PDB file of C-alpha atoms in Angstrom:
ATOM      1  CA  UNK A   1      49.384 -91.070 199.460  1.00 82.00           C
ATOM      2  CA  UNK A   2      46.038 -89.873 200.918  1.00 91.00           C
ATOM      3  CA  UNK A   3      43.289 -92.815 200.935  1.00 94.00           C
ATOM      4  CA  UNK A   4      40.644 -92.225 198.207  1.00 96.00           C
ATOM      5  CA  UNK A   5      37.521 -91.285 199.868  1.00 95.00           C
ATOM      6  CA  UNK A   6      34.103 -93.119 199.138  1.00 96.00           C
ATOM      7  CA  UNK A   7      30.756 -92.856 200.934  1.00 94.00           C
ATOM      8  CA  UNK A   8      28.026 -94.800 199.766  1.00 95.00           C
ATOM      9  CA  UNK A   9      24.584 -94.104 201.045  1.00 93.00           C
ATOM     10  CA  UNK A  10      22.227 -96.978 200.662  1.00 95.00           C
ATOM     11  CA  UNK A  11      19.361 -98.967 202.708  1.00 96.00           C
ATOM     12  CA  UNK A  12      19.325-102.668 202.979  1.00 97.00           C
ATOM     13  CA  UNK A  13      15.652-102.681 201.394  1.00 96.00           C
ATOM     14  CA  UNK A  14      16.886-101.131 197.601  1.00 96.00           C
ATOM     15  CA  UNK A  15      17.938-103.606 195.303  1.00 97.00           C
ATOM     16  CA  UNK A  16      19.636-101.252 193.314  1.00 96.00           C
ATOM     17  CA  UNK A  17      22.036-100.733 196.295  1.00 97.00           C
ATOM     18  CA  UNK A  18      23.498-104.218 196.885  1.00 97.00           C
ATOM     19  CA  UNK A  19      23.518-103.893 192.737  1.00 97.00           C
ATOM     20  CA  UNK A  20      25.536-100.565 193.253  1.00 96.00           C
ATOM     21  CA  UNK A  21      27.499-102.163 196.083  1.00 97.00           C
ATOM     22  CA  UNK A  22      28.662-104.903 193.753  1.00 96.00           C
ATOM     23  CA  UNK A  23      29.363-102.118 190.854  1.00 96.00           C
ATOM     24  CA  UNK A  24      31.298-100.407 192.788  1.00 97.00           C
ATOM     25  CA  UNK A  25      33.467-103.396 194.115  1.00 97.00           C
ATOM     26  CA  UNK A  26      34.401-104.714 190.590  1.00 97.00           C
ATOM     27  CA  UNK A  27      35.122-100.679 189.927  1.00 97.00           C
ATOM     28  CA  UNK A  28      37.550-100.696 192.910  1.00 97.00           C
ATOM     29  CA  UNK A  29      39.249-104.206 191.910  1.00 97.00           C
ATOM     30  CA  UNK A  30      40.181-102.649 188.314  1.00 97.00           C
ATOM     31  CA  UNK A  31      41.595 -99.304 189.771  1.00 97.00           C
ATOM     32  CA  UNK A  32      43.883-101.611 192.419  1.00 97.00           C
ATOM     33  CA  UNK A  33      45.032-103.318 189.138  1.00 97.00           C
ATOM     34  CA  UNK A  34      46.056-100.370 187.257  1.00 95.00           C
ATOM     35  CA  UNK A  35      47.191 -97.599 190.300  1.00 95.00           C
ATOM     36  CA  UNK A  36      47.875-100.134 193.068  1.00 95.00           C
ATOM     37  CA  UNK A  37      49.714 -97.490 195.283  1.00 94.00           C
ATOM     38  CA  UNK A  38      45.789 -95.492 195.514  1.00 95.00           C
ATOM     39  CA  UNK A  39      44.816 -96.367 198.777  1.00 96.00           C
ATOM     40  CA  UNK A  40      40.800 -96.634 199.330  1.00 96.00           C
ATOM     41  CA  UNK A  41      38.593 -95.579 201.995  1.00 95.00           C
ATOM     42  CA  UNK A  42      35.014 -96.596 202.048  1.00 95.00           C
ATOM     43  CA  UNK A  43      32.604 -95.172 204.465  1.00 94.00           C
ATOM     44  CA  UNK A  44      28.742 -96.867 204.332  1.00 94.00           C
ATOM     45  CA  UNK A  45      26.353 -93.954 204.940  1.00 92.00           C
ATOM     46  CA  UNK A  46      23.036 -95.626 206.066  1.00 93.00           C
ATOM     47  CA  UNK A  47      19.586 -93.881 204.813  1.00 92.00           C
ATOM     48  CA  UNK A  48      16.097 -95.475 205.948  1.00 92.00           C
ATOM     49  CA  UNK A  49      14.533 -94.875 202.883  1.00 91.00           C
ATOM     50  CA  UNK A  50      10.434 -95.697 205.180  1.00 92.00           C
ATOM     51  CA  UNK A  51      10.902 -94.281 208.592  1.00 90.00           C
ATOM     52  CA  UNK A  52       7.261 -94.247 208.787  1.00 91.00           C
ATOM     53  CA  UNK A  53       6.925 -98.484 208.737  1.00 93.00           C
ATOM     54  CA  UNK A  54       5.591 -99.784 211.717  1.00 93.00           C
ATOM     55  CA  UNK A  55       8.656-101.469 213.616  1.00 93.00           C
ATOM     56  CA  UNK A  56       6.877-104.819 212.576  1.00 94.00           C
ATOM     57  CA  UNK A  57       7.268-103.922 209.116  1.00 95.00           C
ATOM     58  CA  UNK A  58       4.354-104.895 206.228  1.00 97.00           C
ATOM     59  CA  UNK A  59       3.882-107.647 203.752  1.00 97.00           C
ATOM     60  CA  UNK A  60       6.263-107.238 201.017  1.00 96.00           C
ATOM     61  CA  UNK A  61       3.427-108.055 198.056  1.00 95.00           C
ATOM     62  CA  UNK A  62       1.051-105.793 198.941  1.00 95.00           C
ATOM     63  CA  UNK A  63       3.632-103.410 200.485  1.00 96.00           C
ATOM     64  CA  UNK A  64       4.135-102.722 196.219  1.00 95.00           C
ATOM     65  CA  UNK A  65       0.970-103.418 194.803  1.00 96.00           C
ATOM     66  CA  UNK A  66       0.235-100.511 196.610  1.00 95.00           C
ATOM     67  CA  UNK A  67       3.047 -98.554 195.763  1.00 94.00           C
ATOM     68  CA  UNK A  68       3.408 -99.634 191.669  1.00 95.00           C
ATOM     69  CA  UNK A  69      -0.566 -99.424 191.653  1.00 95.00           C
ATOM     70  CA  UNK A  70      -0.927-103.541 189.861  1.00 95.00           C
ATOM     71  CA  UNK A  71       0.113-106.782 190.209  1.00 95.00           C
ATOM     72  CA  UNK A  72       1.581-106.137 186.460  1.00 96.00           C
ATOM     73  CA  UNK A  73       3.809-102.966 187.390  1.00 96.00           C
ATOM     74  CA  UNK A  74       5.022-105.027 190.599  1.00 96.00           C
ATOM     75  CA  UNK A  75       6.305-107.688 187.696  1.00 95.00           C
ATOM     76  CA  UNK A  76       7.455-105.041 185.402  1.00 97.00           C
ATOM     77  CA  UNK A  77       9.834-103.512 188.291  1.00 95.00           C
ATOM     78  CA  UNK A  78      10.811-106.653 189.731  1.00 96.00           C
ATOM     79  CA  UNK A  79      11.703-108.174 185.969  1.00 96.00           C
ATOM     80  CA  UNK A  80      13.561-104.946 186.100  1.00 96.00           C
ATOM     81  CA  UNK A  81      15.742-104.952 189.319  1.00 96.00           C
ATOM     82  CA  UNK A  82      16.314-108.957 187.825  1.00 95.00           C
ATOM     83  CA  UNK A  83      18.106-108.307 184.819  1.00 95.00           C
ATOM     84  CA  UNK A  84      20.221-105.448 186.474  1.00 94.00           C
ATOM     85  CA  UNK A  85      21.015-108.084 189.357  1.00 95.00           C
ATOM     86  CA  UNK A  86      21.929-110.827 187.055  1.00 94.00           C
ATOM     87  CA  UNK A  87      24.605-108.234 184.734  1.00 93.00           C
ATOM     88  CA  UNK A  88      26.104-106.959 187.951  1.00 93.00           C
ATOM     89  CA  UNK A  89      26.215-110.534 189.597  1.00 94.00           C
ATOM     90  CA  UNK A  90      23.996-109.860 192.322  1.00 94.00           C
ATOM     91  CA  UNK A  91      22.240-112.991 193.870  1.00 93.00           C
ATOM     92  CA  UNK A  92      18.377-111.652 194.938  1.00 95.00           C
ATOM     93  CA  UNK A  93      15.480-113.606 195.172  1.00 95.00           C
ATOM     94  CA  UNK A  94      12.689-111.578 195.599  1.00 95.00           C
ATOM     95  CA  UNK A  95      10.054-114.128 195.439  1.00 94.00           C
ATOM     96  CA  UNK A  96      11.390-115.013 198.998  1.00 96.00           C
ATOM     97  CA  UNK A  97      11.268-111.906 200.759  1.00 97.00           C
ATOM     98  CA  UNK A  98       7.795-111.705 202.857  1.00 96.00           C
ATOM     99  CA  UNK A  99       7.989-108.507 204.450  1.00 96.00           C
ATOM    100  CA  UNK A 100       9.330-105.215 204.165  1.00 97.00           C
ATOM    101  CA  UNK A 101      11.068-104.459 207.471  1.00 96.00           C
ATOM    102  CA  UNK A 102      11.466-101.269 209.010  1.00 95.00           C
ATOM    103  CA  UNK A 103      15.056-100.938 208.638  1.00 95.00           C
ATOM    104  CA  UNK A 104      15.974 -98.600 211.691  1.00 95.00           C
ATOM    105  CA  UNK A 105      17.557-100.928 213.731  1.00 96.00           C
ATOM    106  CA  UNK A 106      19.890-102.736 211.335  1.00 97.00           C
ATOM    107  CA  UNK A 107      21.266 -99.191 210.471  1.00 96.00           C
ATOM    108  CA  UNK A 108      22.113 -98.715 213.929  1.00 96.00           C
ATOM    109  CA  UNK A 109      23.456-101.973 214.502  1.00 97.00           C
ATOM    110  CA  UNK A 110      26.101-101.434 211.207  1.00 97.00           C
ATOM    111  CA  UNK A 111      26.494 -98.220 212.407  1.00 95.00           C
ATOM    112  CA  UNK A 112      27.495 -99.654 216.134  1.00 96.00           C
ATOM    113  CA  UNK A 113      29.911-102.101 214.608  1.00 96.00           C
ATOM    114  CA  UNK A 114      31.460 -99.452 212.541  1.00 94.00           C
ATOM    115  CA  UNK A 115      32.760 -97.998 216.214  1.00 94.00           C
ATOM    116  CA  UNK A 116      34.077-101.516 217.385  1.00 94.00           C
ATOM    117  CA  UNK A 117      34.929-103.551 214.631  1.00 93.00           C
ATOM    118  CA  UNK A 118      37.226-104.055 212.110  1.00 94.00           C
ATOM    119  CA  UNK A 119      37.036-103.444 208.618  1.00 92.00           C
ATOM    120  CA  UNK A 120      36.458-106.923 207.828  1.00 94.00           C
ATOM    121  CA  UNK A 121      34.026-107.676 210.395  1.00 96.00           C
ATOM    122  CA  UNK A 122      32.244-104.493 209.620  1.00 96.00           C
ATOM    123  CA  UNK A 123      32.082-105.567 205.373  1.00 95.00           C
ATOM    124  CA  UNK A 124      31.480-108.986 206.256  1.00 97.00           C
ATOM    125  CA  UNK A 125      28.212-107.718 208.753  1.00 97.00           C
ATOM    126  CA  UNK A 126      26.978-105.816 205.881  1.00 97.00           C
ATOM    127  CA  UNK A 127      27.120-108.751 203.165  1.00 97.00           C
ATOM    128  CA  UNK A 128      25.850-110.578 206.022  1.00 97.00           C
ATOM    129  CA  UNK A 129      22.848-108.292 206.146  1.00 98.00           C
ATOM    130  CA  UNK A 130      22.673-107.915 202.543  1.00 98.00           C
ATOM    131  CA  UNK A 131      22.321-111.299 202.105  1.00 97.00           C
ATOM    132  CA  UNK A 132      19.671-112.174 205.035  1.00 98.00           C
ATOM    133  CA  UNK A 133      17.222-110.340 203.448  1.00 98.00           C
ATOM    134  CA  UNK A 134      17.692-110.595 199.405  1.00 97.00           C
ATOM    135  CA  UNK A 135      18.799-114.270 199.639  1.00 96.00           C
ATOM    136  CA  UNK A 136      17.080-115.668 202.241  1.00 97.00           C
ATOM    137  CA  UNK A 137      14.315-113.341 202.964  1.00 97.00           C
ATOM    138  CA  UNK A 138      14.492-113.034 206.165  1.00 97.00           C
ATOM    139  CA  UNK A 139      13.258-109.943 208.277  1.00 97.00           C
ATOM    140  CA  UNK A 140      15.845-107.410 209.232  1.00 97.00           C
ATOM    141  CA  UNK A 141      13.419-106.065 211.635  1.00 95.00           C
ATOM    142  CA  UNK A 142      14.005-108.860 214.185  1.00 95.00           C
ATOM    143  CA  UNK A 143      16.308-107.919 216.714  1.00 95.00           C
ATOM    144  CA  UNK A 144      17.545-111.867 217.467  1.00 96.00           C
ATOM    145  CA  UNK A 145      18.371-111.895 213.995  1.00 97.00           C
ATOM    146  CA  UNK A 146      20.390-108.722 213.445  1.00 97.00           C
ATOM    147  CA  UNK A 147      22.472-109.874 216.819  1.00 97.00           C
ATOM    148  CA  UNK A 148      22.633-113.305 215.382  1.00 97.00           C
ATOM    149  CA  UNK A 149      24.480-112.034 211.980  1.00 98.00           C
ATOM    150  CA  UNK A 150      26.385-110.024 214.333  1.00 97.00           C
ATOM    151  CA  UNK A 151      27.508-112.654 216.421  1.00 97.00           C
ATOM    152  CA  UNK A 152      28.245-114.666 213.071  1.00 96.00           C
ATOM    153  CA  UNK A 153      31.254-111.842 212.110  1.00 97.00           C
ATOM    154  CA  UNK A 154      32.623-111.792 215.733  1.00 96.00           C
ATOM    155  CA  UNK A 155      30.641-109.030 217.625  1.00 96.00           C
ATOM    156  CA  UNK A 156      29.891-109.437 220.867  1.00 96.00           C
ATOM    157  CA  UNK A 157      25.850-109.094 221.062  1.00 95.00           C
ATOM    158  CA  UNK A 158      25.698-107.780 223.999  1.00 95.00           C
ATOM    159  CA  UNK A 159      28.088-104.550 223.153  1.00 95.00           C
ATOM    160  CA  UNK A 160      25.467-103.992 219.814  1.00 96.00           C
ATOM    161  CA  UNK A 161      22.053-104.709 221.845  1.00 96.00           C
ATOM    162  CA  UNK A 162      21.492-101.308 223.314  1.00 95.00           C
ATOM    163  CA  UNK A 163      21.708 -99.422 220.592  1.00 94.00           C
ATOM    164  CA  UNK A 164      18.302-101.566 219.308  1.00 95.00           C
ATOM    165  CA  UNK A 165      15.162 -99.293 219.979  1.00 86.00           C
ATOM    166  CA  UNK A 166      11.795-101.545 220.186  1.00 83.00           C
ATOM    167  CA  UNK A 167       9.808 -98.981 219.457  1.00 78.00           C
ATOM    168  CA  UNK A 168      10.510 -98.285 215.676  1.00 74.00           C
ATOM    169  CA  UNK A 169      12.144 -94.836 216.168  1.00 86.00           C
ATOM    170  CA  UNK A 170      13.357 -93.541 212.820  1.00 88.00           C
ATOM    171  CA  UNK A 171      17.301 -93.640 212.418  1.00 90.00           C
ATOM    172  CA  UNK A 172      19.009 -90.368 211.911  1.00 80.00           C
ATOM    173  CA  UNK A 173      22.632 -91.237 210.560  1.00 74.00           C
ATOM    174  CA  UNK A 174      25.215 -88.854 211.766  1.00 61.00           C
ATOM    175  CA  UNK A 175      26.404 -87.560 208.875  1.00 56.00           C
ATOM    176  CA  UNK A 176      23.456 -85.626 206.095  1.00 49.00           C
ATOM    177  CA  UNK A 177      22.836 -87.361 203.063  1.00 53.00           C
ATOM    178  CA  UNK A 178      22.450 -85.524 199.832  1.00 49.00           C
ATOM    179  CA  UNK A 179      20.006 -86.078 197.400  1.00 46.00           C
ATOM    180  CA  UNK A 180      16.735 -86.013 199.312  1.00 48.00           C
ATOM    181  CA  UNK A 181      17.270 -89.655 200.520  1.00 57.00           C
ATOM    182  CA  UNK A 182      18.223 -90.672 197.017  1.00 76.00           C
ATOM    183  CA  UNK A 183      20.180 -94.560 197.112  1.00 90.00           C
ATOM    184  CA  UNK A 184      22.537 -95.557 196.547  1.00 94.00           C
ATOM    185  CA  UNK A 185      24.329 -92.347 196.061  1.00 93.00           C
ATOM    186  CA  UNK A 186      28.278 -92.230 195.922  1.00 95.00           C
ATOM    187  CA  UNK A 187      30.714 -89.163 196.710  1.00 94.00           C
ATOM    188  CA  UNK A 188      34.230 -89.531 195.585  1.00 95.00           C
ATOM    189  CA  UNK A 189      37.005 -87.784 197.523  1.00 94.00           C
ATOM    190  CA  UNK A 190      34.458 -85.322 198.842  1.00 91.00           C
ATOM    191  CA  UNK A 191      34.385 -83.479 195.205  1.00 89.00           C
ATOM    192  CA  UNK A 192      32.168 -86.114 192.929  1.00 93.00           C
ATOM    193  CA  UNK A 193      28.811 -87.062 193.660  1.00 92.00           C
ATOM    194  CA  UNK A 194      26.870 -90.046 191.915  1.00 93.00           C
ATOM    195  CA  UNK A 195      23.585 -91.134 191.861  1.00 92.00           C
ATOM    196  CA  UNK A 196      22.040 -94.371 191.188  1.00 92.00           C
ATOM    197  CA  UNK A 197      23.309 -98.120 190.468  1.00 94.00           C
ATOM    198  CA  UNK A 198      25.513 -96.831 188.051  1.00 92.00           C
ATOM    199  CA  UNK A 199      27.700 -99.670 186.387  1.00 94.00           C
ATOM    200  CA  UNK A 200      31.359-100.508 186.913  1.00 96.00           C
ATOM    201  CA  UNK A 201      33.024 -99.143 183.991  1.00 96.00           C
ATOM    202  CA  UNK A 202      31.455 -95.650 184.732  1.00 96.00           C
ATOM    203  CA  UNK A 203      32.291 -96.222 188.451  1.00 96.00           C
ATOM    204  CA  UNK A 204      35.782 -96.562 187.469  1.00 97.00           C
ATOM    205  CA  UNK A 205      36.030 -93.533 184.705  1.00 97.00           C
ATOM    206  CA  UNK A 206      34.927 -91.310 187.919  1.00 97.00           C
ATOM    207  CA  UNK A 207      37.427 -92.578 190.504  1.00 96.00           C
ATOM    208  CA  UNK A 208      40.177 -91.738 187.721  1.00 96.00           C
ATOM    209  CA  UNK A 209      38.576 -88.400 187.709  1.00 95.00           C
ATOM    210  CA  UNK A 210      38.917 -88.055 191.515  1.00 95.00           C
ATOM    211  CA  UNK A 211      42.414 -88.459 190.710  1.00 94.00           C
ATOM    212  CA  UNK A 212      42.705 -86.709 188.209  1.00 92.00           C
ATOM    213  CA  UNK A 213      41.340 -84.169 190.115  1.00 90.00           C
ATOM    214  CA  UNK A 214      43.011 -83.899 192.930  1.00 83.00           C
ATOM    215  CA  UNK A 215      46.150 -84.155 190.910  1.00 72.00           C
ATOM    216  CA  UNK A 216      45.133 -80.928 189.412  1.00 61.00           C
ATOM    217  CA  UNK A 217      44.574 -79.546 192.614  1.00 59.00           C
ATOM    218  CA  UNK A 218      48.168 -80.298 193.872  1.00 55.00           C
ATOM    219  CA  UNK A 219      49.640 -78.984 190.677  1.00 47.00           C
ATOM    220  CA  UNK A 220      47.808 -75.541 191.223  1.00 49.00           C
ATOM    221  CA  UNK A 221      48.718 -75.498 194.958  1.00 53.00           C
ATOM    222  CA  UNK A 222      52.472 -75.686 194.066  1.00 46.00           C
TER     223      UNK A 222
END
């Protein structure tokens, strides 16, 4: 059977992408419980949501207190993206995170390790990455630390380095994301497009209709 298709766009900066992420992972367990012969493709389309960030980045605080407009809207959203996290079982601690890194250079670096890594490596990178910044709040601006996750899920730094720019040139992924750089956005066997963290049970109703789909297709092809 053909894989099922999935492309995710997302940026390692949006909450409501590692949310989505983990959505969409609980999604794919229950549809390997109830069609286990559906094989799954997932591709990770990366989006820089703030090309414009100086390659150091900016303080994370006042990065959205001048975005949200107050201290209390900054609470508001982040009491938000909390509650979400916690129903979706999503470990972030935002009180951690100092700065908002320009993101340019861990897109290229998944994107390199896409090209020589296995599937494992490549999810296990992207946790990795996931996790740096909502977890431990560290700065996925700094090159040492993007080759130092690397390194961690058996890259070879030295193969990654030279895609790293040092002068924050936007990344331009090489395939177009719909949606005007809306993330996390999902397409489902190139026919179903989603927007948004959307939650696992609706997840799965969609990748049945993929299926469904497609099964449709076949029948009016015969």
């Amino acid at each position: 059977m053909k894989a099922l298709s999935i492309e995710m766009s997302f940026d390692f900066i949006c909450p409501w992408c590692l949310i989505g992420k983990r959505n969409l992972e609980k999604a794919l367990a229950s549809l390997a419980a109830s069609r286990p012969e559906v094989p799954v493709h997932v591709q990770w389309r990366g989006v820089q949501l703030l090309p414009d960030l100086p390659v150091e980045g900016v303080p994370f605080a006042e990065f959205y207190r001048r975005r949200l407009g107050s201290e209390a809207a900054v609470k508001a959203r982040q009491a938000q993206v909390q509650e979400a996290a916690y129903h979706a079982d999503v470990d972030i601690d935002l009180a951690r995170i100092r700065r908002m890194p320009n993101t340019a250079n861990a897109h290229r670096l998944l994107e390199r390790a896409a090209e020589r890594g296995s599937q494992t490596q490549l999810n296990a990178l992207l946790e990795g990455l996931f996790a740096a910044y909502f977890q431990q709040g560290e700065d996925l601006g700094d090159r040492d630390l993007l080759l130092k996750l690397a390194r961690r899920c058996g890259f070879d730094p030295e193969v990654l380095a030279p895609v790293l720019s040092d002068g924050g040139r936007p990344y331009v992924g090489r395939v177009a994301v719909p949606d005007n750089r809306a993330v996390p956005s999902f397409v489902l066997d190139g026919a179903i497009s989603l927007a948004g963290a959307q939650p696992s049970w609706l997840m799965l109703a969609q990748l049945h209709r993929a299926l469904e789909a497609r099964g449709g297709a076949e029948a009016r092809s015969a």
